[in-house]
Amino acid sequence: MCIGLTMLVGATSPTYAFELFGMKFFEDQAEEDAAAVIVDPQPYFVTFTSSEGGAVENALRNASALIAEEAEPASGAAGLIARARGDYRRLLAALYAEGHYGGTVSIRIAGAEAATLAPDTNLPDPVDVTIAVTAGPLFRFNSVSIANQAPLTDDPDDQVELPVLRGYGTGEIAKSSVITAAELLAVEAWRQQGYAKAEVVSREVIADHATNTVDAVITVNPGRLAAFGPVSVTGTERMNPEFVAQQTGLAVGQEYDPDDIDRAHKRLDRLEVFRAARLEAAEDIGSDGLLPYNLIVEELPGRRFGFGATYSTVDGLGVEGYHLWRNLFGQAERLRLDARIASIGYPIDTTQFDYFIGGTFTKPGFFHPDVDLVATVSAERTIYPKYTETSAGGRVGLSWFFSDELTFEGGASFEVARFDDHFGIRDFNTAGLYAGVVYDGRDSSVDPTEGWYAAANLAPYFDLRGGTPGAQFVVEGRTYFGFGEEDPFVLAGRIKAGALLGPDLVDIPPDKLFFAGGGGSVRGYGYKSIGVDDGAGNVTGGRYLLEASLEARAKVTNDIGVVAFIDGGYVAADTFPGLEDLRLGAGLGVRYYTGLGPLRLDVAVPLNRKSDDPHYAIYAGIGQAF
């Protein structure tokens, strides 16, 4: 089992706290404690009754500040009376939101209606507060309309859900929340078609208590058709403001589209140089039809460094650190250096250590706001279960963020490597290309409950020493199905396949062959321990790989979850694997949900273990296994 602690240290200011798995400890609470001091505290307890149960009662309870803050004494009698008077409005709004327009609300403090009490009333300590709500009849829409409704469009990117599909229709329950949603949809429909300043200018809602019906008319003023004007940038210190404006991707004269504004914010987030970035539109569209924007930014410190440590009874101690430079030349260029020493055991034997050092340079906005130039160099000496690798290499390529879901990458690589395995000590100098595509339609990358993920990678190479070519192809897919309200139950599946074209296994670098096993593969087995047995007890990598995983995830509470899983995988030498080569692992896990993502602890056992396989394995990390 590995337990890791990582501390991140800012280079530009002193640190008064440390962070473990995203949770902060020992923060200075002086200001918060000072604000929490209440003069003349007035404790109270609430008794709540409602003529309606279910969703109506839940909405009322959630709307009440008296209930929400019952554990926090009010600031004297005046503070409690003010809190109660605010609840009249909040509770009536909750009734309207559920379609009840004839309800009554009574809030009594010490037996007297709160609306009649003077702020200096003497109250017992604690005091009884009674809330009684009569919801009244349910109202339905008699007639609804939207004046100046946007025309329908054939462009799928500009289509907005019709308000009638949200309940804004004759005979539907006349919830005020439905009217509000209809207004938002009506405005958004115009904005999607280029009318940036569309707005609701009037709302007429008439409730007929004789018939328990509501007539609603929403009037929209679409304004003028707009195009993006120039983007001015304020708040930059080291960043080039012209580059920042260019990186939004908003071109002067381009038709206004709110989706382009969202995309601009995501482009700015990818730069990883801003603590905050906000686009503000000008008050009015110019006479030329252009709508200028002001981009207000706040930059992050130029440097960041951190270190971490892990310990495992199997792998020993590991220490690692990194240093990140942001915005090297004023256009968000990043340089990150990483170093790691692992497999430190006792007694100390430096010949068994794993070493790694590497650097990554990223140049965002390489000829296009959605294209990054990425170059990496690294050197390592790593002892894997089936081979030892000593290598140095690098790669350079482009990453193209085609859309929110779709990313392409491609480039060239070079590696000089020496491997020590049962074939002996062998040297390889390989040059190659790589290309990949990723589609990520999941609702979350660390704790998905729906959607799917797919990736495909092709990497042809040529061994300059042996004069032999090869190519590796890998595809992977994942899918997720959530069940119940807020998806407390999730069924997740993963499948991965790979194939390698090339010469005999002895002439292929081991790091290009396929192995299975470990936390991201077949749990219960050692990392890269599942390969091809040559019949003499020697295990090598194979040409073909097939893996699959199935997980059932269930939340026990808001913070705790449990998982049951089964993994399978096999590797074959010269033919695609058969069922007789299948290796299975199964186990149970626990999840602790945090704002950063779930903390993961899995225990797995190999179901068809061999003599050199462990009896069990424990995995810990952040985020779901896949």
C-alpha positions as a printed Julia matrix, in Angstrom:
626×3 Matrix{Float64}:
   0.0     0.0     0.0
   1.33    3.44   -0.91
   0.65    6.55    1.13
   1.74    9.79   -0.48
   2.04   13.31    0.87
   2.65   16.19   -1.51
   3.43   19.75   -0.43
   3.2    22.61   -2.9
   5.17   25.72   -2.07
   4.62   29.1    -3.73
   7.83   30.85   -4.62
   6.54   34.38   -4.27
   4.91   34.43   -0.82
   5.25   32.65    2.56
   3.1    29.62    3.19
   1.04   29.21    6.34
  -0.74   25.97    5.49
  -0.18   22.68    3.77
  -2.4    20.82    1.39
  -3.1    17.07    1.42
  -5.34   15.66   -1.35
  -6.74   19.14   -1.9
  -7.7    19.74    1.76
  -6.05   22.65    3.56
  -4.85   22.49    7.15
  -3.74   25.12    9.69
  -5.09   28.09    7.75
  -5.13   31.43    9.51
  -8.71   31.87   10.8
  -8.29   35.25   12.51
 -10.5    37.25   10.16
 -13.17   34.55   10.01
 -13.22   34.19   13.81
 -13.56   37.93   14.22
 -16.49   38.03   11.82
 -18.15   35.16   13.68
 -18.47   37.09   16.95
 -22.13   37.9    17.65
 -23.11   40.63   20.09
 -26.06   39.71   22.36
 -26.72   36.24   20.85
 -30.4    35.21   20.68
 -30.8    31.42   20.39
 -34.09   29.95   19.17
 -35.7    26.7    18.05
 -38.1    26.27   15.14
 -41.36   24.34   14.84
 -42.44   24.02   11.19
 -45.78   22.88    9.74
 -47.06   22.87    6.17
 -50.39   21.95    4.61
 -48.49   20.28    1.76
 -45.8    17.65    2.05
 -43.36   16.25   -0.49
 -41.68   18.64   -2.9
 -43.6    21.67   -1.62
 -42.55   21.14    1.98
 -38.96   20.47    0.96
 -38.91   23.71   -1.07
 -40.27   25.67    1.9
 -37.77   24.19    4.34
 -34.9    24.9     1.96
 -36.07   28.49    1.5
 -36.31   29.34    5.2
 -33.33   31.18    6.69
 -34.75   30.53   10.17
 -34.44   26.78    9.6
 -31.12   26.94    7.77
 -29.49   29.07   10.49
 -31.23   27.55   13.52
 -27.91   26.37   14.97
 -26.51   29.92   14.76
 -27.95   32.39   17.3
 -29.28   35.63   15.86
 -27.74   38.97   16.79
 -30.19   39.94   19.51
 -33.97   40.17   19.22
 -33.66   42.65   16.35
 -31.55   40.2    14.35
 -34.02   37.35   14.9
 -37.02   39.5    13.95
 -35.22   40.69   10.79
 -34.45   37.07    9.9
 -38.1    36.12   10.39
 -39.43   39.03    8.34
 -37.14   38.03    5.49
 -38.64   34.54    5.66
 -42.11   35.85    4.73
 -40.77   36.83    1.32
 -38.63   33.73    0.92
 -41.47   31.33    1.8
 -43.97   33.05   -0.5
 -41.42   32.91   -3.32
 -41.01   29.19   -2.68
 -44.8    28.73   -2.91
 -44.92   30.65   -6.2
 -42.05   28.55   -7.53
 -44.2    25.45   -6.9
 -47.35   26.95   -8.46
 -49.22   27.98   -5.28
 -50.33   31.62   -5.5
 -53.0    31.7    -2.79
 -50.96   30.54    0.2
 -50.53   32.13    3.62
 -47.48   32.29    5.85
 -47.49   32.78    9.6
 -44.26   33.2    11.57
 -44.66   33.58   15.34
 -41.92   34.42   17.79
 -42.85   33.65   21.39
 -46.47   33.42   20.25
 -46.59   36.82   18.49
 -46.6    37.37   14.73
 -43.09   38.45   13.73
 -44.39   41.2    11.42
 -45.94   43.0    14.43
 -42.96   42.82   16.81
 -40.8    45.86   17.57
 -37.03   45.37   17.14
 -36.4    46.01   20.87
 -38.85   43.35   22.07
 -37.63   41.34   25.04
 -37.53   37.65   24.15
 -36.91   34.54   26.27
 -33.63   32.67   25.92
 -34.06   30.48   23.91
 -37.26   31.51   22.18
 -39.83   29.36   20.36
 -40.32   30.21   16.67
 -43.33   28.68   14.9
 -43.66   28.65   11.1
 -47.03   27.61    9.69
 -47.61   27.6     5.92
 -50.87   26.97    4.12
 -50.0    26.35    0.49
 -53.45   27.0    -0.97
 -54.67   25.65   -4.32
 -52.4    24.66   -7.2
 -52.56   27.08  -10.14
 -52.16   26.12  -13.81
 -51.44   28.18  -16.9
 -54.56   29.38  -18.74
 -52.62   31.15  -21.5
 -48.95   31.82  -22.14
 -47.13   33.8   -24.79
 -43.78   35.34  -25.67
 -43.88   38.61  -27.57
 -41.01   38.96  -30.07
 -40.0    35.33  -29.8
 -36.87   34.45  -31.81
 -37.47   32.66  -35.12
 -36.58   29.01  -35.4
 -33.16   28.25  -36.86
 -31.77   25.32  -38.84
 -28.29   25.75  -37.32
 -27.96   23.04  -34.63
 -25.33   25.09  -32.8
 -27.82   27.97  -32.4
 -30.89   25.97  -31.43
 -32.31   26.56  -27.95
 -34.86   24.4   -26.17
 -38.42   25.71  -26.59
 -40.0    27.07  -23.37
 -43.01   24.77  -23.81
 -40.67   21.82  -23.24
 -39.84   23.29  -19.83
 -43.52   23.48  -18.81
 -44.41   26.93  -20.2
 -47.67   25.83  -21.81
 -51.45   25.87  -21.33
 -52.57   23.41  -18.68
 -49.13   23.05  -17.1
 -48.51   23.88  -13.43
 -47.91   27.63  -13.26
 -44.61   27.59  -11.38
 -42.85   30.93  -11.19
 -39.62   29.04  -11.78
 -41.04   27.92  -15.14
 -41.73   31.55  -16.08
 -38.17   32.5   -15.13
 -36.77   29.62  -17.18
 -38.93   30.65  -20.15
 -37.51   34.17  -19.97
 -33.94   32.87  -19.97
 -34.64   30.59  -22.93
 -36.36   33.38  -24.86
 -33.37   35.69  -24.41
 -30.85   32.95  -25.14
 -32.62   32.08  -28.41
 -32.02   35.64  -29.68
 -28.42   35.75  -28.4
 -27.57   32.47  -30.11
 -28.59   34.15  -33.37
 -26.3    37.13  -32.84
 -28.43   39.56  -30.81
 -26.05   40.19  -27.93
 -28.19   42.72  -26.06
 -31.5    40.85  -26.13
 -33.43   41.31  -22.89
 -36.81   40.84  -21.26
 -38.48   44.26  -21.1
 -41.71   43.23  -19.38
 -43.38   40.33  -17.65
 -47.12   40.28  -17.09
 -48.39   37.53  -14.78
 -52.05   37.59  -13.71
 -53.34   35.01  -11.24
 -57.11   34.41  -11.29
 -58.05   33.13   -7.83
 -61.56   32.32   -8.94
 -60.37   29.76  -11.48
 -56.91   29.01  -10.0
 -55.28   29.85  -13.3
 -52.45   32.12  -14.48
 -52.06   34.17  -17.65
 -48.45   35.0   -18.5
 -46.99   37.26  -21.2
 -43.23   37.72  -21.62
 -42.01   40.53  -23.88
 -38.5    40.42  -25.32
 -36.56   43.21  -27.01
 -33.93   41.52  -29.21
 -31.98   44.7   -29.86
 -29.59   44.89  -32.8
 -27.61   42.21  -34.55
 -24.02   42.41  -33.28
 -20.52   41.32  -34.23
 -17.49   41.12  -31.97
 -15.5    44.32  -31.72
 -11.92   44.73  -30.52
 -10.87   43.14  -27.21
  -8.93   45.37  -24.85
  -6.96   43.79  -22.0
  -6.38   45.21  -18.52
  -4.54   43.76  -15.54
  -1.55   42.2   -17.31
   1.84   42.52  -15.63
   4.21   40.18  -17.47
   1.83   38.9   -20.16
   1.72   40.45  -23.62
  -1.79   41.99  -23.81
  -1.95   41.62  -27.6
  -1.29   37.89  -27.28
  -3.93   37.59  -24.55
  -6.53   39.27  -26.76
  -5.54   37.06  -29.69
  -5.84   33.96  -27.51
  -9.56   34.59  -26.93
 -10.13   33.75  -30.59
 -12.68   36.59  -30.89
 -12.05   38.21  -34.28
 -13.31   41.7   -35.07
 -16.36   41.45  -37.34
 -17.16   37.87  -36.34
 -20.89   37.46  -35.64
 -21.66   37.48  -31.94
 -22.23   34.02  -30.44
 -22.35   33.33  -26.68
 -20.74   29.96  -27.35
 -17.66   31.81  -28.6
 -17.49   33.69  -25.29
 -17.54   30.38  -23.39
 -14.85   29.02  -25.69
 -12.73   32.13  -25.11
 -12.84   31.6   -21.33
 -11.74   27.98  -21.77
  -8.84   29.05  -23.97
  -7.73   31.51  -21.31
  -8.02   28.84  -18.6
  -5.76   26.52  -20.64
  -2.98   29.11  -20.52
  -2.6    28.38  -16.77
  -1.28   31.89  -16.08
  -4.36   33.66  -14.72
  -5.88   33.5   -11.28
  -8.97   35.16  -12.77
 -10.05   36.25  -16.26
 -13.34   37.96  -17.07
 -14.73   39.23  -20.38
 -17.03   42.25  -20.05
 -19.09   43.5   -22.99
 -19.48   47.22  -23.63
 -22.79   48.8   -22.6
 -23.89   49.42  -26.17
 -23.37   48.09  -29.66
 -21.52   50.64  -31.78
 -23.0    52.34  -34.83
 -20.86   50.0   -36.93
 -22.59   46.98  -35.36
 -19.52   45.99  -33.36
 -19.63   45.12  -29.66
 -16.25   45.79  -27.98
 -15.08   43.72  -25.0
 -12.8    44.4   -22.07
 -10.83   41.43  -20.72
  -9.86   41.87  -17.07
  -7.17   39.46  -15.85
  -5.2    38.74  -12.71
  -1.92   36.89  -13.23
  -0.59   34.0   -11.17
   2.97   34.09   -9.78
   5.63   33.38  -12.37
   7.06   30.35  -10.59
   5.82   27.35   -8.68
   7.6    24.36   -7.21
   6.66   21.34   -5.19
   7.83   18.02   -3.86
   6.33   14.77   -2.73
   7.1    11.39   -1.26
   5.57    7.92   -1.4
   6.24    4.73    0.52
   5.24    1.18   -0.21
   6.2    -2.08    1.46
   6.59   -3.48   -2.07
   8.3    -0.61   -3.9
  10.07    1.14   -1.02
  10.48    4.92   -0.67
  10.17    7.38   -3.52
  10.84   11.12   -3.56
  10.05   13.55   -6.36
   9.98   17.25   -7.08
   9.24   19.74   -9.84
   9.78   23.36  -10.75
   7.4    25.21  -13.06
   8.08   28.52  -14.79
   5.02   30.31  -16.18
   5.01   32.92  -18.91
   8.68   32.74  -19.84
   8.55   35.23  -22.72
   5.23   37.02  -22.23
   3.03   34.59  -24.19
   2.2    32.01  -21.49
   5.12   29.72  -22.35
   5.62   27.09  -19.63
   8.7    25.11  -18.67
   8.38   22.33  -16.12
  11.31   20.29  -14.79
  10.64   17.0   -12.97
  12.96   14.69  -11.05
  12.26   11.43   -9.22
  14.16    8.78   -7.25
  12.18    5.68   -6.33
  12.52    2.09   -5.09
  14.66    3.18   -2.13
  14.78    0.17    0.19
  16.66   -1.03    3.24
  19.43   -1.95    3.31
  20.33    0.84    0.89
  21.3    -0.45   -2.55
  21.67    2.32   -5.09
  21.84   -0.22   -7.94
  18.14   -0.95   -7.33
  17.01    2.69   -7.41
  14.78    4.09  -10.16
  15.8     7.5   -11.52
  13.98    9.97  -13.74
  14.62   13.52  -14.87
  12.72   15.39  -17.55
  11.5    18.7   -18.84
   8.43   19.85  -20.76
   8.14   23.1   -22.71
   4.7    24.27  -23.82
   4.01   27.15  -26.2
   0.26   27.93  -26.3
  -1.34   29.66  -29.26
   1.07   28.22  -31.83
  -0.32   29.9   -34.99
  -3.85   29.35  -33.62
  -5.5    29.9   -30.2
  -6.43   26.2   -30.0
  -3.01   24.76  -30.91
  -0.14   24.2   -28.45
   3.46   23.3   -29.3
   4.75   20.75  -26.78
   8.37   19.54  -26.52
   9.7    17.09  -23.94
  13.09   15.61  -23.09
  13.74   12.98  -20.42
  16.17   10.4   -19.14
  15.42    7.48  -16.88
  16.67    4.29  -15.37
  13.77    2.12  -14.26
  13.65   -1.48  -13.02
  10.35   -3.02  -14.14
   9.27   -6.52  -13.07
  10.27   -8.04  -16.43
  13.04   -5.75  -17.7
  15.31   -2.85  -16.83
  15.34    0.29  -18.99
  18.05    2.96  -19.25
  17.05    5.56  -21.81
  17.08    9.16  -22.95
  14.85   10.76  -25.54
  12.49   13.46  -26.53
   9.46   14.34  -28.59
   8.03   17.45  -30.16
   4.54   17.91  -31.52
   1.3    19.81  -31.62
  -1.9    19.47  -29.58
  -5.05   20.77  -31.26
  -8.06   21.38  -28.99
 -10.6    21.07  -31.79
 -13.63   21.35  -29.49
 -14.55   20.92  -25.85
 -14.66   17.15  -26.39
 -12.26   16.46  -29.25
  -8.46   16.79  -29.17
  -5.87   15.81  -31.78
  -2.13   15.48  -31.33
   0.81   14.51  -33.47
   4.56   14.85  -33.74
   7.95   13.14  -33.84
  10.04   11.31  -31.25
  13.55    9.96  -30.75
  14.96    7.61  -28.11
  18.29    6.02  -27.26
  17.76    3.08  -24.92
  19.42    0.04  -23.36
  17.31   -2.82  -22.07
  18.25   -5.74  -19.86
  15.83   -8.68  -19.95
  15.94  -12.43  -20.51
  17.11  -11.79  -24.1
  20.21  -10.12  -22.66
  21.47   -6.54  -22.85
  20.3    -4.83  -26.05
  20.65   -1.31  -27.43
  18.09    0.52  -29.6
  18.05    3.91  -31.29
  14.52    4.61  -32.47
  13.01    7.5   -34.39
   9.3     7.71  -34.9
   6.09    9.59  -35.34
   2.96    9.66  -33.21
  -0.63   10.67  -33.81
  -3.64   10.48  -31.53
  -7.22   11.57  -31.08
  -9.27   11.78  -27.88
 -12.99   12.24  -27.51
 -14.04   13.03  -23.93
 -17.8    13.36  -23.48
 -17.81   12.57  -19.75
 -19.47   14.88  -17.23
 -16.3    14.77  -15.09
 -12.73   13.61  -15.59
 -12.18   12.53  -11.96
 -15.64   11.2   -11.0
 -17.75   10.6   -14.12
 -21.36    9.46  -13.81
 -22.41    9.61  -17.46
 -21.02    9.97  -20.95
 -18.22    8.18  -22.74
 -14.54    8.49  -23.53
 -12.6     7.17  -26.53
  -8.97    7.42  -27.59
  -6.87    6.08  -30.45
  -3.09    6.35  -30.89
  -0.8     5.29  -33.73
   3.01    5.37  -33.31
   5.16    4.09  -36.22
   8.92    3.93  -35.55
  12.21    2.83  -37.08
  15.1     1.23  -35.19
  18.22    2.89  -36.61
  20.54    0.21  -35.18
  18.7    -2.85  -36.39
  17.24   -1.28  -39.51
  13.79   -2.6   -38.61
  10.47   -0.7   -38.69
   7.46   -1.15  -36.44
   4.2     0.46  -35.5
   2.07    0.4   -32.35
  -1.69    0.98  -32.41
  -3.83    1.37  -29.27
  -7.55    2.11  -28.84
  -9.5     2.55  -25.62
 -13.12    3.23  -24.72
 -14.91    3.96  -21.44
 -18.58    4.47  -20.66
 -20.64    5.36  -17.58
 -24.27    4.9   -16.57
 -25.66    6.69  -13.5
 -28.84    5.64  -11.69
 -31.07    7.37   -9.15
 -31.4    11.01   -8.15
 -27.99   12.71   -8.42
 -26.54    9.36   -9.62
 -25.62    7.63   -6.34
 -25.16    4.39   -8.31
 -22.85    4.22  -11.32
 -21.97    1.31  -13.59
 -18.66    1.95  -15.39
 -16.94   -0.06  -18.09
 -13.59    0.12  -19.87
 -12.04   -1.76  -22.79
  -8.58   -1.37  -24.31
  -6.9    -3.12  -27.23
  -3.47   -2.84  -28.82
  -1.5    -4.33  -31.66
   2.14   -4.04  -32.71
   3.49   -4.61  -36.21
   7.2    -5.29  -36.48
  10.03   -7.86  -36.47
  10.56  -10.74  -34.06
  10.09  -10.01  -30.34
  13.85  -10.13  -29.76
  14.27   -7.22  -32.2
  11.58   -4.99  -30.66
  12.33   -2.59  -27.77
  10.53   -3.87  -24.63
   8.98   -0.46  -23.94
   7.09   -0.75  -27.24
   5.75   -4.23  -26.46
   2.55   -4.71  -24.46
   2.4    -5.67  -20.8
  -0.61   -5.7   -18.46
  -1.14   -5.52  -14.72
  -1.29   -2.77  -12.13
  -3.66   -0.06  -10.94
  -4.59    1.25  -14.37
  -4.76   -2.17  -15.97
  -5.54   -5.5   -14.26
  -5.65   -4.88  -10.52
  -4.34   -7.63   -8.26
  -1.19   -8.15  -10.35
   2.14   -6.31  -10.33
   2.7    -3.35  -12.63
   3.68   -4.61  -16.12
   3.92   -8.17  -14.78
   1.52   -9.84  -17.24
   3.2   -10.68  -20.53
   4.07  -13.63  -22.76
   5.56  -16.82  -21.27
   8.05  -18.39  -23.66
   7.46  -21.83  -22.14
  10.7   -21.77  -20.16
   9.41  -19.47  -17.43
  10.64  -16.26  -19.08
   8.09  -13.47  -19.55
   8.35  -10.84  -22.27
   6.0    -8.27  -23.68
   3.66   -9.19  -26.51
   2.35   -7.91  -29.81
  -1.31   -7.95  -28.81
  -3.16   -6.63  -25.79
  -6.77   -6.77  -24.67
  -8.04   -5.42  -21.35
 -11.47   -4.82  -19.85
 -12.82   -3.58  -16.53
 -16.26   -3.38  -14.98
 -17.03   -1.38  -11.83
 -20.18   -0.92   -9.75
 -19.97    2.26   -7.67
 -22.4     3.2    -4.9
 -22.5     6.17   -2.54
 -23.29    5.15    1.05
 -23.33    8.77    2.25
 -22.51   12.11    0.63
 -18.87   11.57    1.58
 -18.36    7.79    1.49
 -18.75    5.35   -1.38
 -18.01    1.68   -2.04
 -16.93   -0.05   -5.25
 -16.9    -3.62   -6.51
 -14.85   -4.38   -9.62
 -13.48   -7.07  -11.87
 -10.6    -6.6   -14.34
  -9.37   -8.85  -17.09
  -6.52   -8.74  -19.53
  -4.21  -10.78  -21.68
  -1.13  -10.37  -23.78
  -0.06  -12.55  -26.72
   3.08  -12.91  -28.8
   2.26  -13.53  -32.46
  -1.47  -14.19  -32.53
  -4.34  -12.34  -30.96
  -4.9   -13.58  -27.38
  -7.2   -16.5   -26.7
  -9.37  -17.03  -23.64
  -6.83  -19.45  -22.17
  -4.45  -16.49  -21.74
  -6.96  -14.41  -19.77
  -5.83  -13.1   -16.36
  -8.55  -11.91  -13.97
  -8.47   -9.74  -10.89
 -11.34   -8.67   -8.63
 -11.78   -6.65   -5.5
 -13.53   -4.03   -3.43
 -12.8    -0.38   -2.87
 -13.71    2.61   -0.73
 -14.11    6.2    -1.91
 -13.96    9.37    0.18
 -15.44   12.25   -1.79
 -13.74   15.66   -1.6
 -14.02   18.86   -3.6
 -10.9    17.82   -5.51
 -12.33   14.41   -6.37
 -12.75   11.05   -4.65
  -9.85    9.61   -2.68
  -9.52    6.01   -3.84
  -8.48    2.89   -1.94
  -8.84   -0.47   -3.72
  -7.94   -3.97   -2.56
  -7.68   -6.57   -5.33
  -6.8   -10.26   -5.56
  -5.63  -12.19   -8.65
  -8.25  -14.82   -9.49
  -5.87  -17.05  -11.46
  -2.52  -16.16   -9.93
   0.77  -17.76  -10.82
   3.6   -18.51   -8.47
   5.28  -15.12   -8.88
   2.06  -13.08   -8.59
   1.14  -11.37   -5.29
  -1.65  -12.75   -3.13
  -3.28   -9.31   -3.06
  -2.56   -5.72   -4.01
  -3.63   -2.35   -2.58
  -4.0     0.79   -4.68
  -4.52    4.37   -3.52
  -5.0     7.55   -5.5
  -7.17   10.54   -6.35
 -10.08   10.13   -8.74
 -11.84    7.0    -9.88
  -9.78    4.14  -11.34
 -11.05    5.12  -14.83
